C-alpha cells in the first residue's frame, strides 16, 4: 500500500471520468502516475511535438492550451485542477495540435495511456465520457456545461473555423413542447403558452401532430376578433405542420422556415407527420444557435428561471467581453453592452425573488450602487445595492420591511450563485441598514450630506453612483432630487468628498516608479484599482456632483460631459477620460487573464511598452488633483 | 587498532556486497527519503518508519516507492512506550534488519535527497552498523542547503513547513514519512530547475 497513491486516488475520484472508477482501480492507476512540476511559462507539450505516452491531469496551478496562427497565440482553454489535457494520444496517432503551457507554477499528474486503457475498455461510462468530450467542438458554454464534466479535449476547434462550423452544427431545441388536443379552446391554450413561456403549442391526435398554434395564429385570428376566445383550436390552428427529422442542422432549419414561411418546425421521430412529436424548433432557437450576441443574451436572461441559467449567461458575457477586447472594440462600447447585460441579470434576479415571494406589498426601487451603478463593470466584482420602499403607515411598517429584507436576501443569494460575490462591507439591499423606506433614505442622505464627518463612518462615496435596476422610477427620482437639493451651497460636503478623493495613495513613487504593494499576498504587484482607477472615479463623481450633472454615472461619460460644461479645464477632463479607458483596459486584461477582479497587476509581466503606456495614463491624475484642490479650496488640508 | 584489521577481513552480508557493486555505474535516479525516528541521537535513537520515492527524468514515480513501519518491540518495551500507532498504521511493517535490507536494495546507487538529509543518513548508517555493514556510499543532496544556495542565505535553516510555505505547497496532508518524502520530492523538482541542475 502506498500512501501517496491513495492521496492521489482521493484527488482523482472527485473529477470525471475518474468518478466512474472504484477506489481500488484509482489506486492502481495512481501507482503508475508520474508527477511533474512545471515552472511558470514552462511548456508541457507543443504543436507538432511527438505524442507522449501519457495524458495529463492538472493537480494544481493553471495550464493554458493555445494554438499559434499567423505568429499570434490564441488561447483555446484554461485547465485548472482536475482538468484533463493531452488526450490526443488516446485516439490519434499524429502529433500534438496545440501547445500546453503553464500559466503559473503547476503540478501535473502524468497518467500512462497503457495503464489507463484497460479501465477505459472495461468501463463504458469512462469511454463514453472521453469520446463525447473528444467529439465536442463547440464554443457554446451552454454545451460545455451539458458535458457535465470539465474535460478539455485536444481537438477544440480554432476560433476562425467557428462561423462555418456553426452553420452545420446541430440545433438544441425544446424537447418538451406544449401539446394540446383538438378540442381545447384557444383561451386555454393561450393560458398554458403564457405559463410555459412558450411561443407555440402542437396540436396532437394520438401523439401525431395534426396542427400547430403559434403567436402568429393568436394574433391574426383571435386578437383581430375573427374568432371568439372560446373557439376550439381546430378552427384556428395552422395545418399541416412542417415537420423535420431530429438532428437537423442550423442551415437546413433556416431554409425550411424561409421556404414555408413559418416560425416553428415540429421535430418528429422519422421527420414526417405520421410519427410521434419529439420537439419544437422555434426561430428563437435559431437565433440562440448563432453565437453570443448581446441582444440574444438579454433575451435569454429574461427567460431564465434559475440562478444556474443566469450563471451560464454571465459566463457567456465574459466570453463576449473577452472576444470584444480581442477584436479591439472600443472599451466604452464594451462597457455599454456589458452594463446592459449586467443590468438584465440583476433585474432578472430580483424578478425571480418576487416570483418566489409573491408580489411586493408596496412600490419600491432596487438600485445598484458602486461600479454597476456607474455602468462600468466588466469583471465579476462584488455586489453593491440598496432598496428603497414606499412609506407606509407605522402599523404596517414591520411587515413591509420584513418582506423587502427577504427579497434582498433572496436576490443577493441568487446573485452570489451567479458569481457576484457578496459585498464585504455589507453594502447590499439584504442589509437592514440599506433596505428602508423613502423617508428614512431621505434622512440618511440629508445627514450624510449636511453633516458629513459627524456620523460618517458608514458614508461611502459609492452611494452617489446610483442606477435603477428594478421598480419605481419615481422613487429613484425622489432620491436623486434630494441629493441635488442637498448639493446647494454645501461646501462642507464637497470639502469632505474632495479630501476623500485626495487621500488615495499616489500611483508613482517620488522617483516616478510604480508604487507597488509592500506586503501581503499581492506583494510587488501594482494595485491598479485603488491607486489608478479610484482617484479618477472619485474625481469624476466629485465634479459631476459639483456641476450637477444628472443621469450620467459613467466615469468616462462624466469626464466627457465635464469637458463641455467646464470648458476652461476641458483638456484635463478629456485626458482623464482617455486615461480612464486605458487603465480600465489594463485591469480588464489582467482580470480576464487570471479570472479575478484584476485589481493587482503583476508589473514584471508587462512589456516595456505597456509599462510606458500605463505610466503615461497616470499623468493626467496629477492635473486632476490640482484641479480638485483649487476648485474646492482644499490646499489647507493637504 | 586491531579493529581496523578485523574490519578488512569481515564478511559483509550478501545484500551489502550487491549494493557496493552497483556503484560501478553512475545513476540517473534520485531517491527522496525521510525517516521518522525516536529522537535526534543516531547512537541511541532508532528509526520508526521510512518513506521514499524515486525521481527519474524530473518526474516523481509514484509506483517506484518504498515505505515501511519498523517494528521496534524491544525499544518500546525497554522504554515503556506504547506502540499503538505502529499497530494501527496501514503501512507495511517490517523488522529493522529486513526493512534496512530492502531499503538498501531499493535505493541502489541513486542520489539521495532529503531535508536535513545528513541526519537521516546517520540514522541509516547506525542501523547498518547493527547489521555489520559499512556506511552508505550514495551521494546525498539536501533541499534546505539547495534553497539557501538559491536565495543566498547562510545563517538560517528552513524547516520543511517553511519551505512548503515559500513554494506554496499544501501542508494539510503531511502526517507520514511518505507524505513528507513526497513534499520533499516536489520541492526538490522546483529547486533543481531553479538552480539549473541537470
PDB file of N, CA and C in Angstrom, chain B residues 59-150:
ATOM      1  N   UNK B  59      10.610  13.439 -13.026  1.00  0.00           N
ATOM      2  CA  UNK B  59       9.257  13.004 -12.704  1.00  0.00           C
ATOM      3  C   UNK B  59       9.291  12.150 -11.447  1.00  0.00           C
ATOM      4  N   UNK B  60       8.362  12.419 -10.540  1.00  0.00           N
ATOM      5  CA  UNK B  60       8.241  11.575  -9.358  1.00  0.00           C
ATOM      6  C   UNK B  60       7.465  10.334  -9.770  1.00  0.00           C
ATOM      7  N   UNK B  61       8.059   9.172  -9.557  1.00  0.00           N
ATOM      8  CA  UNK B  61       7.366   7.944  -9.923  1.00  0.00           C
ATOM      9  C   UNK B  61       6.631   7.432  -8.688  1.00  0.00           C
ATOM     10  N   UNK B  62       5.316   7.587  -8.712  1.00  0.00           N
ATOM     11  CA  UNK B  62       4.529   7.235  -7.536  1.00  0.00           C
ATOM     12  C   UNK B  62       4.674   5.741  -7.216  1.00  0.00           C
ATOM     13  N   UNK B  63       4.740   4.926  -8.257  1.00  0.00           N
ATOM     14  CA  UNK B  63       4.824   3.487  -8.026  1.00  0.00           C
ATOM     15  C   UNK B  63       6.203   3.059  -7.527  1.00  0.00           C
ATOM     16  N   UNK B  64       7.222   3.797  -7.887  1.00  0.00           N
ATOM     17  CA  UNK B  64       8.593   3.439  -7.510  1.00  0.00           C
ATOM     18  C   UNK B  64       8.871   4.019  -6.127  1.00  0.00           C
ATOM     19  N   UNK B  65       8.319   3.359  -5.130  1.00  0.00           N
ATOM     20  CA  UNK B  65       8.424   3.936  -3.797  1.00  0.00           C
ATOM     21  C   UNK B  65       8.714   2.855  -2.771  1.00  0.00           C
ATOM     22  N   UNK B  66       9.154   3.277  -1.627  1.00  0.00           N
ATOM     23  CA  UNK B  66       9.391   2.324  -0.547  1.00  0.00           C
ATOM     24  C   UNK B  66       8.885   2.970   0.728  1.00  0.00           C
ATOM     25  N   UNK B  67       8.015   2.276   1.436  1.00  0.00           N
ATOM     26  CA  UNK B  67       7.636   2.810   2.732  1.00  0.00           C
ATOM     27  C   UNK B  67       7.419   1.659   3.693  1.00  0.00           C
ATOM     28  N   UNK B  68       7.788   1.887   4.917  1.00  0.00           N
ATOM     29  CA  UNK B  68       7.642   0.813   5.889  1.00  0.00           C
ATOM     30  C   UNK B  68       7.652   1.378   7.301  1.00  0.00           C
ATOM     31  N   UNK B  69       6.874   0.709   8.144  1.00  0.00           N
ATOM     32  CA  UNK B  69       6.975   0.964   9.573  1.00  0.00           C
ATOM     33  C   UNK B  69       7.941  -0.075  10.124  1.00  0.00           C
ATOM     34  N   UNK B  70       8.858   0.353  10.946  1.00  0.00           N
ATOM     35  CA  UNK B  70       9.817  -0.600  11.516  1.00  0.00           C
ATOM     36  C   UNK B  70       9.322  -1.049  12.891  1.00  0.00           C
ATOM     37  N   UNK B  71       9.215  -2.335  13.037  1.00  0.00           N
ATOM     38  CA  UNK B  71       8.756  -2.849  14.331  1.00  0.00           C
ATOM     39  C   UNK B  71       9.935  -2.837  15.288  1.00  0.00           C
ATOM     40  N   UNK B  72       9.802  -2.110  16.356  1.00  0.00           N
ATOM     41  CA  UNK B  72      10.916  -1.979  17.310  1.00  0.00           C
ATOM     42  C   UNK B  72      10.402  -2.377  18.691  1.00  0.00           C
ATOM     43  N   UNK B  73       9.943  -3.612  18.769  1.00  0.00           N
ATOM     44  CA  UNK B  73       9.299  -4.043  20.009  1.00  0.00           C
ATOM     45  C   UNK B  73      10.190  -3.841  21.224  1.00  0.00           C
ATOM     46  N   UNK B  74      11.455  -4.231  21.042  1.00  0.00           N
ATOM     47  CA  UNK B  74      12.355  -4.211  22.187  1.00  0.00           C
ATOM     48  C   UNK B  74      12.524  -2.776  22.700  1.00  0.00           C
ATOM     49  N   UNK B  75      12.694  -1.858  21.738  1.00  0.00           N
ATOM     50  CA  UNK B  75      12.894  -0.471  22.110  1.00  0.00           C
ATOM     51  C   UNK B  75      11.693   0.062  22.879  1.00  0.00           C
ATOM     52  N   UNK B  76      10.533  -0.218  22.346  1.00  0.00           N
ATOM     53  CA  UNK B  76       9.328   0.289  23.010  1.00  0.00           C
ATOM     54  C   UNK B  76       9.173  -0.331  24.387  1.00  0.00           C
ATOM     55  N   UNK B  77       9.464  -1.650  24.446  1.00  0.00           N
ATOM     56  CA  UNK B  77       9.327  -2.360  25.705  1.00  0.00           C
ATOM     57  C   UNK B  77      10.286  -1.781  26.739  1.00  0.00           C
ATOM     58  N   UNK B  78      11.559  -1.632  26.349  1.00  0.00           N
ATOM     59  CA  UNK B  78      12.573  -1.144  27.279  1.00  0.00           C
ATOM     60  C   UNK B  78      12.244   0.253  27.799  1.00  0.00           C
ATOM     61  N   UNK B  79      11.653   1.067  26.931  1.00  0.00           N
ATOM     62  CA  UNK B  79      11.378   2.433  27.335  1.00  0.00           C
ATOM     63  C   UNK B  79       9.955   2.629  27.857  1.00  0.00           C
ATOM     64  N   UNK B  80       9.235   1.539  27.935  1.00  0.00           N
ATOM     65  CA  UNK B  80       7.877   1.613  28.483  1.00  0.00           C
ATOM     66  C   UNK B  80       6.952   2.484  27.644  1.00  0.00           C
ATOM     67  N   UNK B  81       7.163   2.474  26.306  1.00  0.00           N
ATOM     68  CA  UNK B  81       6.327   3.308  25.448  1.00  0.00           C
ATOM     69  C   UNK B  81       5.208   2.480  24.814  1.00  0.00           C
ATOM     70  N   UNK B  82       4.171   3.171  24.403  1.00  0.00           N
ATOM     71  CA  UNK B  82       3.077   2.483  23.715  1.00  0.00           C
ATOM     72  C   UNK B  82       3.426   2.371  22.235  1.00  0.00           C
ATOM     73  N   UNK B  83       3.144   1.262  21.650  1.00  0.00           N
ATOM     74  CA  UNK B  83       3.437   1.117  20.220  1.00  0.00           C
ATOM     75  C   UNK B  83       2.147   1.053  19.409  1.00  0.00           C
ATOM     76  N   UNK B  84       1.100   1.630  19.998  1.00  0.00           N
ATOM     77  CA  UNK B  84      -0.208   1.528  19.351  1.00  0.00           C
ATOM     78  C   UNK B  84      -0.209   2.088  17.937  1.00  0.00           C
ATOM     79  N   UNK B  85       0.458   3.231  17.781  1.00  0.00           N
ATOM     80  CA  UNK B  85       0.388   3.878  16.461  1.00  0.00           C
ATOM     81  C   UNK B  85       0.987   2.985  15.379  1.00  0.00           C
ATOM     82  N   UNK B  86       1.961   2.197  15.791  1.00  0.00           N
ATOM     83  CA  UNK B  86       2.576   1.300  14.814  1.00  0.00           C
ATOM     84  C   UNK B  86       1.607   0.190  14.446  1.00  0.00           C
ATOM     85  N   UNK B  87       0.925  -0.288  15.431  1.00  0.00           N
ATOM     86  CA  UNK B  87      -0.009  -1.376  15.153  1.00  0.00           C
ATOM     87  C   UNK B  87      -1.161  -0.895  14.285  1.00  0.00           C
ATOM     88  N   UNK B  88      -1.560   0.352  14.499  1.00  0.00           N
ATOM     89  CA  UNK B  88      -2.712   0.862  13.763  1.00  0.00           C
ATOM     90  C   UNK B  88      -2.377   1.310  12.346  1.00  0.00           C
ATOM     91  N   UNK B  89      -1.106   1.607  12.098  1.00  0.00           N
ATOM     92  CA  UNK B  89      -0.726   2.112  10.790  1.00  0.00           C
ATOM     93  C   UNK B  89      -1.029   1.094   9.702  1.00  0.00           C
ATOM     94  N   UNK B  90      -1.489   1.626   8.540  1.00  0.00           N
ATOM     95  CA  UNK B  90      -1.801   0.719   7.428  1.00  0.00           C
ATOM     96  C   UNK B  90      -0.547   0.363   6.622  1.00  0.00           C
ATOM     97  N   UNK B  91       0.544   1.045   6.938  1.00  0.00           N
ATOM     98  CA  UNK B  91       1.761   0.816   6.154  1.00  0.00           C
ATOM     99  C   UNK B  91       2.318  -0.571   6.398  1.00  0.00           C
ATOM    100  N   UNK B  92       3.132  -0.998   5.454  1.00  0.00           N
ATOM    101  CA  UNK B  92       3.786  -2.285   5.583  1.00  0.00           C
ATOM    102  C   UNK B  92       4.673  -2.261   6.831  1.00  0.00           C
ATOM    103  N   UNK B  93       4.695  -3.386   7.583  1.00  0.00           N
ATOM    104  CA  UNK B  93       5.511  -3.439   8.790  1.00  0.00           C
ATOM    105  C   UNK B  93       6.624  -4.467   8.619  1.00  0.00           C
ATOM    106  N   UNK B  94       7.819  -4.058   8.951  1.00  0.00           N
ATOM    107  CA  UNK B  94       8.969  -4.944   8.804  1.00  0.00           C
ATOM    108  C   UNK B  94       9.842  -4.820  10.038  1.00  0.00           C
ATOM    109  N   UNK B  95      10.634  -5.843  10.271  1.00  0.00           N
ATOM    110  CA  UNK B  95      11.622  -5.717  11.344  1.00  0.00           C
ATOM    111  C   UNK B  95      12.744  -4.818  10.841  1.00  0.00           C
ATOM    112  N   UNK B  96      13.530  -4.270  11.758  1.00  0.00           N
ATOM    113  CA  UNK B  96      14.557  -3.329  11.314  1.00  0.00           C
ATOM    114  C   UNK B  96      15.533  -3.957  10.313  1.00  0.00           C
ATOM    115  N   UNK B  97      16.092  -5.149  10.598  1.00  0.00           N
ATOM    116  CA  UNK B  97      17.064  -5.696   9.638  1.00  0.00           C
ATOM    117  C   UNK B  97      16.467  -5.869   8.248  1.00  0.00           C
ATOM    118  N   UNK B  98      15.224  -6.373   8.222  1.00  0.00           N
ATOM    119  CA  UNK B  98      14.605  -6.615   6.931  1.00  0.00           C
ATOM    120  C   UNK B  98      14.322  -5.290   6.203  1.00  0.00           C
ATOM    121  N   UNK B  99      13.805  -4.307   6.963  1.00  0.00           N
ATOM    122  CA  UNK B  99      13.489  -3.006   6.368  1.00  0.00           C
ATOM    123  C   UNK B  99      14.741  -2.350   5.805  1.00  0.00           C
ATOM    124  N   UNK B 100      15.820  -2.392   6.564  1.00  0.00           N
ATOM    125  CA  UNK B 100      17.054  -1.758   6.110  1.00  0.00           C
ATOM    126  C   UNK B 100      17.584  -2.463   4.861  1.00  0.00           C
ATOM    127  N   UNK B 101      17.512  -3.809   4.873  1.00  0.00           N
ATOM    128  CA  UNK B 101      17.993  -4.565   3.716  1.00  0.00           C
ATOM    129  C   UNK B 101      17.182  -4.174   2.472  1.00  0.00           C
ATOM    130  N   UNK B 102      15.844  -4.159   2.604  1.00  0.00           N
ATOM    131  CA  UNK B 102      15.004  -3.821   1.453  1.00  0.00           C
ATOM    132  C   UNK B 102      15.237  -2.373   1.010  1.00  0.00           C
ATOM    133  N   UNK B 103      15.452  -1.509   1.971  1.00  0.00           N
ATOM    134  CA  UNK B 103      15.683  -0.102   1.638  1.00  0.00           C
ATOM    135  C   UNK B 103      16.978   0.050   0.847  1.00  0.00           C
ATOM    136  N   UNK B 104      18.022  -0.656   1.303  1.00  0.00           N
ATOM    137  CA  UNK B 104      19.300  -0.594   0.598  1.00  0.00           C
ATOM    138  C   UNK B 104      19.154  -1.134  -0.820  1.00  0.00           C
ATOM    139  N   UNK B 105      18.389  -2.230  -0.948  1.00  0.00           N
ATOM    140  CA  UNK B 105      18.155  -2.772  -2.284  1.00  0.00           C
ATOM    141  C   UNK B 105      17.377  -1.767  -3.130  1.00  0.00           C
ATOM    142  N   UNK B 106      16.467  -1.069  -2.482  1.00  0.00           N
ATOM    143  CA  UNK B 106      15.615  -0.128  -3.201  1.00  0.00           C
ATOM    144  C   UNK B 106      16.408   1.087  -3.698  1.00  0.00           C
ATOM    145  N   UNK B 107      17.251   1.647  -2.856  1.00  0.00           N
ATOM    146  CA  UNK B 107      17.934   2.879  -3.287  1.00  0.00           C
ATOM    147  C   UNK B 107      19.045   2.607  -4.294  1.00  0.00           C
ATOM    148  N   UNK B 108      19.704   1.450  -4.177  1.00  0.00           N
ATOM    149  CA  UNK B 108      20.799   1.168  -5.100  1.00  0.00           C
ATOM    150  C   UNK B 108      21.815   2.302  -5.099  1.00  0.00           C
ATOM    151  N   UNK B 109      22.229   2.690  -6.300  1.00  0.00           N
ATOM    152  CA  UNK B 109      23.257   3.723  -6.377  1.00  0.00           C
ATOM    153  C   UNK B 109      22.652   5.116  -6.615  1.00  0.00           C
ATOM    154  N   UNK B 110      21.350   5.263  -6.374  1.00  0.00           N
ATOM    155  CA  UNK B 110      20.691   6.550  -6.638  1.00  0.00           C
ATOM    156  C   UNK B 110      21.290   7.660  -5.779  1.00  0.00           C
ATOM    157  N   UNK B 111      21.079   8.900  -6.247  1.00  0.00           N
ATOM    158  CA  UNK B 111      21.461  10.048  -5.440  1.00  0.00           C
ATOM    159  C   UNK B 111      20.346  10.267  -4.412  1.00  0.00           C
ATOM    160  N   UNK B 112      20.718  10.378  -3.161  1.00  0.00           N
ATOM    161  CA  UNK B 112      19.704  10.531  -2.116  1.00  0.00           C
ATOM    162  C   UNK B 112      19.343  12.002  -1.935  1.00  0.00           C
ATOM    163  N   UNK B 113      18.048  12.239  -1.713  1.00  0.00           N
ATOM    164  CA  UNK B 113      17.563  13.594  -1.481  1.00  0.00           C
ATOM    165  C   UNK B 113      16.806  13.605  -0.160  1.00  0.00           C
ATOM    166  N   UNK B 114      17.027  14.613   0.642  1.00  0.00           N
ATOM    167  CA  UNK B 114      16.263  14.684   1.879  1.00  0.00           C
ATOM    168  C   UNK B 114      16.243  16.092   2.413  1.00  0.00           C
ATOM    169  N   UNK B 115      15.524  16.241   3.492  1.00  0.00           N
ATOM    170  CA  UNK B 115      15.523  17.523   4.178  1.00  0.00           C
ATOM    171  C   UNK B 115      16.359  17.349   5.440  1.00  0.00           C
ATOM    172  N   UNK B 116      17.446  18.108   5.579  1.00  0.00           N
ATOM    173  CA  UNK B 116      18.461  17.863   6.599  1.00  0.00           C
ATOM    174  C   UNK B 116      18.891  16.409   6.522  1.00  0.00           C
ATOM    175  N   UNK B 117      19.314  16.070   5.342  1.00  0.00           N
ATOM    176  CA  UNK B 117      19.497  14.665   4.970  1.00  0.00           C
ATOM    177  C   UNK B 117      20.628  13.987   5.762  1.00  0.00           C
ATOM    178  N   UNK B 118      21.598  14.774   6.234  1.00  0.00           N
ATOM    179  CA  UNK B 118      22.711  14.168   6.968  1.00  0.00           C
ATOM    180  C   UNK B 118      22.228  13.331   8.146  1.00  0.00           C
ATOM    181  N   UNK B 119      21.228  13.889   8.814  1.00  0.00           N
ATOM    182  CA  UNK B 119      20.695  13.180   9.963  1.00  0.00           C
ATOM    183  C   UNK B 119      20.073  11.849   9.551  1.00  0.00           C
ATOM    184  N   UNK B 120      19.280  11.864   8.499  1.00  0.00           N
ATOM    185  CA  UNK B 120      18.652  10.632   8.022  1.00  0.00           C
ATOM    186  C   UNK B 120      19.705   9.612   7.624  1.00  0.00           C
ATOM    187  N   UNK B 121      20.759  10.123   6.962  1.00  0.00           N
ATOM    188  CA  UNK B 121      21.840   9.214   6.544  1.00  0.00           C
ATOM    189  C   UNK B 121      22.513   8.621   7.777  1.00  0.00           C
ATOM    190  N   UNK B 122      22.763   9.447   8.786  1.00  0.00           N
ATOM    191  CA  UNK B 122      23.368   8.934  10.018  1.00  0.00           C
ATOM    192  C   UNK B 122      22.517   7.840  10.646  1.00  0.00           C
ATOM    193  N   UNK B 123      21.231   8.072  10.666  1.00  0.00           N
ATOM    194  CA  UNK B 123      20.335   7.091  11.266  1.00  0.00           C
ATOM    195  C   UNK B 123      20.408   5.765  10.518  1.00  0.00           C
ATOM    196  N   UNK B 124      20.404   5.859   9.182  1.00  0.00           N
ATOM    197  CA  UNK B 124      20.504   4.632   8.383  1.00  0.00           C
ATOM    198  C   UNK B 124      21.854   3.960   8.655  1.00  0.00           C
ATOM    199  N   UNK B 125      22.923   4.770   8.712  1.00  0.00           N
ATOM    200  CA  UNK B 125      24.252   4.210   8.964  1.00  0.00           C
ATOM    201  C   UNK B 125      24.301   3.451  10.295  1.00  0.00           C
ATOM    202  N   UNK B 126      23.673   4.027  11.343  1.00  0.00           N
ATOM    203  CA  UNK B 126      23.668   3.337  12.628  1.00  0.00           C
ATOM    204  C   UNK B 126      22.973   1.996  12.512  1.00  0.00           C
ATOM    205  N   UNK B 127      21.849   2.017  11.787  1.00  0.00           N
ATOM    206  CA  UNK B 127      21.127   0.758  11.621  1.00  0.00           C
ATOM    207  C   UNK B 127      21.963  -0.234  10.838  1.00  0.00           C
ATOM    208  N   UNK B 128      22.712   0.277   9.824  1.00  0.00           N
ATOM    209  CA  UNK B 128      23.579  -0.594   9.019  1.00  0.00           C
ATOM    210  C   UNK B 128      24.680  -1.195   9.885  1.00  0.00           C
ATOM    211  N   UNK B 129      25.226  -0.385  10.801  1.00  0.00           N
ATOM    212  CA  UNK B 129      26.288  -0.878  11.673  1.00  0.00           C
ATOM    213  C   UNK B 129      25.788  -2.072  12.489  1.00  0.00           C
ATOM    214  N   UNK B 130      24.532  -1.981  12.902  1.00  0.00           N
ATOM    215  CA  UNK B 130      23.977  -3.102  13.668  1.00  0.00           C
ATOM    216  C   UNK B 130      23.870  -4.354  12.819  1.00  0.00           C
ATOM    217  N   UNK B 131      23.894  -4.209  11.500  1.00  0.00           N
ATOM    218  CA  UNK B 131      23.805  -5.370  10.599  1.00  0.00           C
ATOM    219  C   UNK B 131      25.180  -5.762  10.068  1.00  0.00           C
ATOM    220  N   UNK B 132      26.223  -5.195  10.701  1.00  0.00           N
ATOM    221  CA  UNK B 132      27.597  -5.472  10.257  1.00  0.00           C
ATOM    222  C   UNK B 132      27.844  -5.040   8.827  1.00  0.00           C
ATOM    223  N   UNK B 133      27.263  -3.899   8.442  1.00  0.00           N
ATOM    224  CA  UNK B 133      27.537  -3.382   7.107  1.00  0.00           C
ATOM    225  C   UNK B 133      28.344  -2.098   7.241  1.00  0.00           C
ATOM    226  N   UNK B 134      28.843  -1.619   6.111  1.00  0.00           N
ATOM    227  CA  UNK B 134      29.565  -0.348   6.114  1.00  0.00           C
ATOM    228  C   UNK B 134      28.594   0.818   6.039  1.00  0.00           C
ATOM    229  N   UNK B 135      29.112   1.989   5.704  1.00  0.00           N
ATOM    230  CA  UNK B 135      28.281   3.186   5.646  1.00  0.00           C
ATOM    231  C   UNK B 135      27.740   3.402   4.236  1.00  0.00           C
ATOM    232  N   UNK B 136      26.648   4.177   4.137  1.00  0.00           N
ATOM    233  CA  UNK B 136      26.061   4.464   2.824  1.00  0.00           C
ATOM    234  C   UNK B 136      27.099   5.120   1.911  1.00  0.00           C
ATOM    235  N   UNK B 137      27.095   4.709   0.660  1.00  0.00           N
ATOM    236  CA  UNK B 137      28.050   5.287  -0.289  1.00  0.00           C
ATOM    237  C   UNK B 137      27.415   6.338  -1.200  1.00  0.00           C
ATOM    238  N   UNK B 138      26.080   6.451  -1.132  1.00  0.00           N
ATOM    239  CA  UNK B 138      25.387   7.329  -2.084  1.00  0.00           C
ATOM    240  C   UNK B 138      25.741   8.798  -1.874  1.00  0.00           C
ATOM    241  N   UNK B 139      25.713   9.513  -2.966  1.00  0.00           N
ATOM    242  CA  UNK B 139      25.749  10.973  -2.876  1.00  0.00           C
ATOM    243  C   UNK B 139      24.442  11.428  -2.231  1.00  0.00           C
ATOM    244  N   UNK B 140      24.481  12.517  -1.508  1.00  0.00           N
ATOM    245  CA  UNK B 140      23.238  12.987  -0.911  1.00  0.00           C
ATOM    246  C   UNK B 140      23.097  14.489  -1.106  1.00  0.00           C
ATOM    247  N   UNK B 141      21.879  14.935  -1.429  1.00  0.00           N
ATOM    248  CA  UNK B 141      21.598  16.361  -1.587  1.00  0.00           C
ATOM    249  C   UNK B 141      20.567  16.776  -0.551  1.00  0.00           C
ATOM    250  N   UNK B 142      20.737  17.984  -0.034  1.00  0.00           N
ATOM    251  CA  UNK B 142      19.833  18.471   0.998  1.00  0.00           C
ATOM    252  C   UNK B 142      19.031  19.640   0.435  1.00  0.00           C
ATOM    253  N   UNK B 143      17.696  19.549   0.486  1.00  0.00           N
ATOM    254  CA  UNK B 143      16.904  20.622  -0.133  1.00  0.00           C
ATOM    255  C   UNK B 143      17.024  21.934   0.635  1.00  0.00           C
ATOM    256  N   UNK B 144      17.265  21.863   1.927  1.00  0.00           N
ATOM    257  CA  UNK B 144      17.454  23.112   2.680  1.00  0.00           C
ATOM    258  C   UNK B 144      18.717  23.823   2.193  1.00  0.00           C
ATOM    259  N   UNK B 145      19.777  23.054   2.027  1.00  0.00           N
ATOM    260  CA  UNK B 145      21.022  23.640   1.516  1.00  0.00           C
ATOM    261  C   UNK B 145      20.799  24.202   0.120  1.00  0.00           C
ATOM    262  N   UNK B 146      20.047  23.435  -0.697  1.00  0.00           N
ATOM    263  CA  UNK B 146      19.773  23.907  -2.058  1.00  0.00           C
ATOM    264  C   UNK B 146      19.032  25.237  -2.013  1.00  0.00           C
ATOM    265  N   UNK B 147      18.025  25.323  -1.133  1.00  0.00           N
ATOM    266  CA  UNK B 147      17.240  26.547  -1.067  1.00  0.00           C
ATOM    267  C   UNK B 147      18.099  27.717  -0.601  1.00  0.00           C
ATOM    268  N   UNK B 148      18.957  27.436   0.413  1.00  0.00           N
ATOM    269  CA  UNK B 148      19.785  28.522   0.917  1.00  0.00           C
ATOM    270  C   UNK B 148      20.755  29.006  -0.139  1.00  0.00           C
ATOM    271  N   UNK B 149      21.161  28.065  -0.968  1.00  0.00           N
ATOM    272  CA  UNK B 149      22.048  28.448  -2.064  1.00  0.00           C
ATOM    273  C   UNK B 149      21.296  29.328  -3.063  1.00  0.00           C
ATOM    274  N   UNK B 150      20.055  28.957  -3.310  1.00  0.00           N
ATOM    275  CA  UNK B 150      19.241  29.694  -4.280  1.00  0.00           C
ATOM    276  C   UNK B 150      19.029  31.143  -3.844  1.00  0.00           C
TER     277      UNK B 150
END
